[in-house]
XYZ file of C-alpha atoms in Angstrom:
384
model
C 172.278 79.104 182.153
C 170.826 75.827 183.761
C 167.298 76.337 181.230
C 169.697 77.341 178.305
C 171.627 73.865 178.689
C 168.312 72.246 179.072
C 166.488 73.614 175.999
C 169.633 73.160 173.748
C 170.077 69.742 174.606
C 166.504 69.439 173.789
C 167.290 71.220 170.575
C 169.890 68.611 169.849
C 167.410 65.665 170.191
C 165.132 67.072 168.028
C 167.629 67.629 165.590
C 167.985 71.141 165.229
C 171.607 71.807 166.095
C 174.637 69.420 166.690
C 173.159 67.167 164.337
C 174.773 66.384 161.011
C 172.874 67.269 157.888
C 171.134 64.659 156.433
C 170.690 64.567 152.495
C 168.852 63.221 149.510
C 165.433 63.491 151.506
C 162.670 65.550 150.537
C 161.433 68.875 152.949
C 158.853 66.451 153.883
C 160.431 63.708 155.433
C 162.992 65.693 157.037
C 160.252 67.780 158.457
C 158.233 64.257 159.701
C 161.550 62.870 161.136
C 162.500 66.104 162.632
C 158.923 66.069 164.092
C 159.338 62.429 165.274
C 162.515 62.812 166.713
C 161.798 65.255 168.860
C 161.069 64.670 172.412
C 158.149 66.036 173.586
C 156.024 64.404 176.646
C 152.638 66.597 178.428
C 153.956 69.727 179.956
C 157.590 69.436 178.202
C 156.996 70.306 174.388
C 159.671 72.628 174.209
C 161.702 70.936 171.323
C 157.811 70.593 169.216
C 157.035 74.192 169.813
C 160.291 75.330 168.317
C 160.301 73.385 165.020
C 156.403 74.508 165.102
C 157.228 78.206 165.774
C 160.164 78.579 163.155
C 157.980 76.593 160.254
C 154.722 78.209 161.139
C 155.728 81.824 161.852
C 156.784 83.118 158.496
C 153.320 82.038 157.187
C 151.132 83.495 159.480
C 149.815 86.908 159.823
C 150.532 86.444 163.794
C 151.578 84.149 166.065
C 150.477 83.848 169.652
C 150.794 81.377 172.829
C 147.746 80.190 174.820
C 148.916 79.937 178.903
C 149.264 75.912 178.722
C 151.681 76.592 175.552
C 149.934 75.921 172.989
C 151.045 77.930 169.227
C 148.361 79.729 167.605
C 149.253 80.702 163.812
C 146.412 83.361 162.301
C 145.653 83.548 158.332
C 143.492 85.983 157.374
C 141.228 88.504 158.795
C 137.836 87.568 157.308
C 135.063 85.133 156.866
C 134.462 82.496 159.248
C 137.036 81.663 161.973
C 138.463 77.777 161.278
C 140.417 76.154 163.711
C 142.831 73.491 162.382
C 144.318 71.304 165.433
C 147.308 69.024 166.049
C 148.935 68.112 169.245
C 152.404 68.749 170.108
C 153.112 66.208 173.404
C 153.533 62.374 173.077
C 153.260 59.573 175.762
C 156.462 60.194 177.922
C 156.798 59.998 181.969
C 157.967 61.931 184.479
C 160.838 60.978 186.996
C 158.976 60.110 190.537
C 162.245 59.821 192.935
C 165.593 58.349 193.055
C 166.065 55.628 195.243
C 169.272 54.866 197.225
C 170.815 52.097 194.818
C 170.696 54.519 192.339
C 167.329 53.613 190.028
C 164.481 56.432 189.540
C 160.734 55.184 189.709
C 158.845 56.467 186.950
C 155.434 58.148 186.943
C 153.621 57.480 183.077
C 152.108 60.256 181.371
C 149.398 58.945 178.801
C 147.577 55.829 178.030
C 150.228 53.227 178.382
C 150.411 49.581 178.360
C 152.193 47.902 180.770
C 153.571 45.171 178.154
C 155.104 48.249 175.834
C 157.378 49.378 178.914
C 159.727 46.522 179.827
C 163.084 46.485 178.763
C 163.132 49.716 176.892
C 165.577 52.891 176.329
C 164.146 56.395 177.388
C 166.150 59.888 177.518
C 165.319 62.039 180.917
C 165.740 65.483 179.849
C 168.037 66.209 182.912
C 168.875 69.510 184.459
C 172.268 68.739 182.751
C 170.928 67.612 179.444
C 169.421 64.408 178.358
C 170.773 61.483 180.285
C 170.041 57.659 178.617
C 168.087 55.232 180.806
C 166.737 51.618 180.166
C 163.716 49.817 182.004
C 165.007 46.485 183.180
C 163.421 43.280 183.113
C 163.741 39.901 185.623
C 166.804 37.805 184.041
C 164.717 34.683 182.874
C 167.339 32.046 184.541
C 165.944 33.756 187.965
C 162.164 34.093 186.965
C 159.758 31.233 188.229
C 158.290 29.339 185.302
C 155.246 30.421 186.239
C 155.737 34.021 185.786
C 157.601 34.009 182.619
C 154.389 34.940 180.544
C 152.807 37.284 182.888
C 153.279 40.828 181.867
C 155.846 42.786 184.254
C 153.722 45.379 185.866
C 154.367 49.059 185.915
C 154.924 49.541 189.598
C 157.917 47.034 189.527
C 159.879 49.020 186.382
C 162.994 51.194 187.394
C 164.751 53.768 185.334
C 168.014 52.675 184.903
C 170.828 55.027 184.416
C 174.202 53.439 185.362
C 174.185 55.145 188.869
C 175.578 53.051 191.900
C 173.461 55.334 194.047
C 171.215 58.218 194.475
C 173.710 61.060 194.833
C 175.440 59.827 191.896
C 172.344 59.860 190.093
C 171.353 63.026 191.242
C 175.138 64.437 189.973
C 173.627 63.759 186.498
C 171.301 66.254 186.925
C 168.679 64.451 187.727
C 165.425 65.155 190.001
C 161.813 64.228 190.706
C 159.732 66.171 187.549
C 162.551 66.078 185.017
C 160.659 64.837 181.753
C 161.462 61.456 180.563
C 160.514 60.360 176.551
C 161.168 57.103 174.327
C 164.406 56.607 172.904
C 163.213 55.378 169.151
C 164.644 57.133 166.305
C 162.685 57.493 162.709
C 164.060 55.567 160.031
C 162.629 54.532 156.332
C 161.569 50.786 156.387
C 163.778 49.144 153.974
C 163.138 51.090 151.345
C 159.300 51.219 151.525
C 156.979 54.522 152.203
C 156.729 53.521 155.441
C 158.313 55.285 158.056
C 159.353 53.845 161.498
C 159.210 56.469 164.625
C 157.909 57.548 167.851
C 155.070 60.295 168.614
C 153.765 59.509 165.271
C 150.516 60.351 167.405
C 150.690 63.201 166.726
C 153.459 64.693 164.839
C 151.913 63.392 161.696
C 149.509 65.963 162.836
C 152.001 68.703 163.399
C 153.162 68.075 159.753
C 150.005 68.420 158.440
C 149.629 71.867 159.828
C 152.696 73.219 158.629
C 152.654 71.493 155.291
C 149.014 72.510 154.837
C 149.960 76.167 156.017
C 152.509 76.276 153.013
C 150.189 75.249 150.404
C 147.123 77.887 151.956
C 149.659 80.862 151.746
C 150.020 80.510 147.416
C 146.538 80.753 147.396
C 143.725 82.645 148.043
C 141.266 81.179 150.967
C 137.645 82.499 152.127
C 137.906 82.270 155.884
C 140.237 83.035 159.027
C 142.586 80.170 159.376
C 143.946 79.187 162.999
C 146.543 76.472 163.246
C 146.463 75.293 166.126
C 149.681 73.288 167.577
C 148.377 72.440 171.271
C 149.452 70.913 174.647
C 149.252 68.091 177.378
C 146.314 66.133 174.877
C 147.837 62.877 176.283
C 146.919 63.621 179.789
C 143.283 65.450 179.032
C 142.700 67.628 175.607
C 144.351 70.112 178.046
C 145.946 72.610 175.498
C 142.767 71.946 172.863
C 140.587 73.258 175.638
C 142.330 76.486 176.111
C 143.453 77.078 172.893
C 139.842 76.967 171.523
C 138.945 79.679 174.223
C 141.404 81.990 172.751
C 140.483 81.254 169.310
C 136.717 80.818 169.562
C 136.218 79.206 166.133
C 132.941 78.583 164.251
C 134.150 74.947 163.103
C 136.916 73.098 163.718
C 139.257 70.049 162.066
C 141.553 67.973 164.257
C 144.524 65.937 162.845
C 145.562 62.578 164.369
C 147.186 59.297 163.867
C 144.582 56.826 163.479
C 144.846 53.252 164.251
C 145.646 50.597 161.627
C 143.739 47.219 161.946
C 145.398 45.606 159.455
C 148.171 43.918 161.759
C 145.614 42.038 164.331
C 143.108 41.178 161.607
C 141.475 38.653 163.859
C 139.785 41.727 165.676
C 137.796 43.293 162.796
C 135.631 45.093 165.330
C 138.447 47.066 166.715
C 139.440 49.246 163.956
C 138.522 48.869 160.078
C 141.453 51.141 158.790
C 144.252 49.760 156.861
C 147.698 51.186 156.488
C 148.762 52.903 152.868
C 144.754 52.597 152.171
C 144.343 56.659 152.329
C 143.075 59.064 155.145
C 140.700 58.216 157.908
C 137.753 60.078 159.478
C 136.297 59.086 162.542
C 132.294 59.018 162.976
C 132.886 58.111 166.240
C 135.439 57.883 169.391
C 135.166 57.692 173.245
C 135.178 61.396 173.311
C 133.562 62.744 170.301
C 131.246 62.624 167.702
C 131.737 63.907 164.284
C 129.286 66.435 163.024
C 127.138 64.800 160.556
C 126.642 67.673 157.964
C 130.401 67.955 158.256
C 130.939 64.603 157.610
C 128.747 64.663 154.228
C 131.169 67.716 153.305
C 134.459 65.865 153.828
C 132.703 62.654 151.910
C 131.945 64.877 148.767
C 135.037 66.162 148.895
C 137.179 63.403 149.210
C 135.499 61.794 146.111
C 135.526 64.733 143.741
C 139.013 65.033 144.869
C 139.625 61.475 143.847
C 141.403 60.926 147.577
C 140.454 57.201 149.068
C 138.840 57.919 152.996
C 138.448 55.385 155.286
C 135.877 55.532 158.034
C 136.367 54.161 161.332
C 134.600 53.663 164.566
C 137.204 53.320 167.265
C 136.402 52.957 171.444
C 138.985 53.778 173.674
C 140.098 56.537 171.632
C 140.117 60.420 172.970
C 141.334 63.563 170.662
C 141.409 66.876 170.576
C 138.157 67.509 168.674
C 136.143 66.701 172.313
C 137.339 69.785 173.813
C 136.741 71.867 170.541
C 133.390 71.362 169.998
C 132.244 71.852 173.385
C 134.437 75.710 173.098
C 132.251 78.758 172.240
C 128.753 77.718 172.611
C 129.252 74.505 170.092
C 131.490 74.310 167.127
C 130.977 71.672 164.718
C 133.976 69.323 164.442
C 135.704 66.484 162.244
C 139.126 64.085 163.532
C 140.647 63.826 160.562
C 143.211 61.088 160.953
C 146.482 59.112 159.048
C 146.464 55.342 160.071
C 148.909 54.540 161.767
C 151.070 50.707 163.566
C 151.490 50.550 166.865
C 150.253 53.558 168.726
C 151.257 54.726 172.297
C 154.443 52.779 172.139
C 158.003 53.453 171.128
C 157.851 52.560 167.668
C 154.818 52.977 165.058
C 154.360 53.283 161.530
C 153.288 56.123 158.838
C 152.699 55.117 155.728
C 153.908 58.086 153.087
C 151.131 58.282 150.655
C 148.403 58.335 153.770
C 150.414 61.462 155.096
C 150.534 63.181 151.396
C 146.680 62.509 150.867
C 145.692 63.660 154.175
C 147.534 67.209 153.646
C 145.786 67.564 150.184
C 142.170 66.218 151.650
C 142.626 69.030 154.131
C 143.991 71.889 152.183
C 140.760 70.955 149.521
C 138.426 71.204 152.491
C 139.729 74.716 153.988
C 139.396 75.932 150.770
C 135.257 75.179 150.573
C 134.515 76.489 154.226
C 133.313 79.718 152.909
C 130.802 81.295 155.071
C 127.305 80.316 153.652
C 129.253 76.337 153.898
C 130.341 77.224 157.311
C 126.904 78.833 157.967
C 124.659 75.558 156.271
C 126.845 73.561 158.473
C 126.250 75.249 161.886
C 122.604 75.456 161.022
C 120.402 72.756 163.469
C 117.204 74.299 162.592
C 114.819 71.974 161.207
C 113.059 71.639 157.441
C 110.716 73.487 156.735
């Protein structure tokens, strides 16, 4: 009973019960905000794997789970095996302890920066359901001058939840483990294609698999198509790892949100993507590098196609794609990406027309890996 409270208030958050309809939106932005809303930190990806599981299942041929959680969606049963990936978690926490005034230390899951945690909401997906907490912040008629533009370190942030102590905390439901996830709801910018949210990294991903699933099943395709919706990538390219082991593909595509440099544009270096400028493809990140004949293949395509790519170099960046290509004696691999504002903190930004062109840049490519493509691709041997 205790699990069936849990997972239906987690159903709740991530909109798919209790929630009033919403109308005049298209499939696809209910399906990113649905995504986006969603909570979903490493390890708790309940709430993901259900809107995954109810869009994805009715398109596949099968549908299986890897041990770490991760959903595998199958179709076809011939030609060469093509593993498309997104990842379901987002940056979250995890409670640590309650202490006896009542506050609950906080133990970050994912590639945080301090400066993105102060003074911020979060739901704790309780034992009881999801209880709303806020990260304090030193009153600034208290703080020494000197600190005031020092950024408040982690170890110093509470959870607060209203509790005078730690039994009343704990008659919440709450515990050490219970999952904790930003409290940032989607929402159109003023009218614009751009779309305000958490987890955009990477439920923009997610979206792309299921929207790219629908388009696949009206038409014919020469390979075996795995779509991938994996676990934990925020704390390792955990659910990537073991997920390829089941699948064992013979190339792979990974979806991700990107990074826009257009905000800070004093740091050209950084990141040379721009947002509403198209899709992105990464030549390079701190954990993978692109395979170069698959590269040339997503270039060709993208300009016959007519759909504007943007390649970026980015450092400090990890995805899915590492784990891949190092599954099944070497697969060749490509991180496709949609740029996004503001990633790894509680609000970032999609632009619309990036997400659109992404889904038809991939759908276009799955559609060429044929097995002599597939084959010219895998094949190091040199010239003769």
């Amino acid at each position: 009973m205790l699990k069936k409270r849990l997972v239906c208030a987690c159903f709740a958050l991530a909109g798919l019960v209790c929630l009033p309809p919403v109308f005049g939106q298209d499939a696809t932005r209910q399906l990113l905000e649905q995504l986006s809303n969603a909570p979903g930190p490493p390890g708790a990806e309940e709430a993901v794997r259900a809107i995954m599981v109810a869009k994805m299942k009715p398109l596949s041929s099968s549908l299986s789970y890897d041990g770490m959680g991760s959903v595998i969606a199958q179709m076809g049963s011939a030609g060469p095996r093509v593993m498309v990936d997104a990842h379901m978690d987002e940056l979250g926490g995890m409670v640590r302890r309650l202490t006896p005034n009542g506050f609950l230390t906080m133990q970050m899951l994912g590639g945080w920066l301090d400066q993105a945690l102060v003074d911020q909401r979060w739901i704790i997906l309780g034992s009881k359901g999801p209880v709303h907490a806020v990260t304090g912040i030193r009153d600034i008629h208290v703080l020494p001058a000197e600190d005031r533009g020092k950024v408040f370190p982690r170890n110093m942030l509470y959870l607060d939840v209203g509790a005078r102590n730690a039994e009343e905390a704990a008659a919440m439901g709450l515990e050490p483990g219970d999952p904790v996830v930003p409290d940032s709801q989607f929402l159109v910018m003023n009218g614009t294609d751009n779309y305000l949210g958490k987890a955009w990294d990477d439920r923009v991903g997610c979206a792309v698999l299921v929207e790219a699933m629908q388009r696949m099943a009206k038409q014919n395709h020469p390979n075996q198509l795995f779509f991938a919706a994996t676990t934990q990538e925020e704390v390792g390219l955990r659910g990537a790892r073991t997920a390829a082991e089941v699948i064992k593909p013979e190339i792979a595509i990974a979806i991700e949100g990107g990074i826009a440099g257009d905000t800070y544009a004093h740091h050209p270096e950084e990141t040379q993507a721009k947002l509403g400028a198209g899709p992105g493809l990464f030549l390079f990140d701190s954990s993978a590098m692109a395979n170069r004949k698959f590269v040339a293949l997503v270039k060709r395509t993208a300009s016959e196609k007519g759909i504007p790519l943007q390649l970026d170099l980015v450092q400090g960046y990890g995805d899915d794609s590492a784990e891949i290509q190092e599954s099944n004696g070497g697969v060749p691999t490509i991180n496709l990406v949609a740029p996004l504002r503001y990633t790894h903190a509680h609000n970032g930004i999609l632009n619309r027309k990036d997400f659109d062109q992404l889904v038809d840049l991939v759908v276009d490519l799955l559609t060429e890996l044929d097995a002599k493509t597939v084959t010219q691709i895998r094949d190091f041997a040199p010239a003769q």
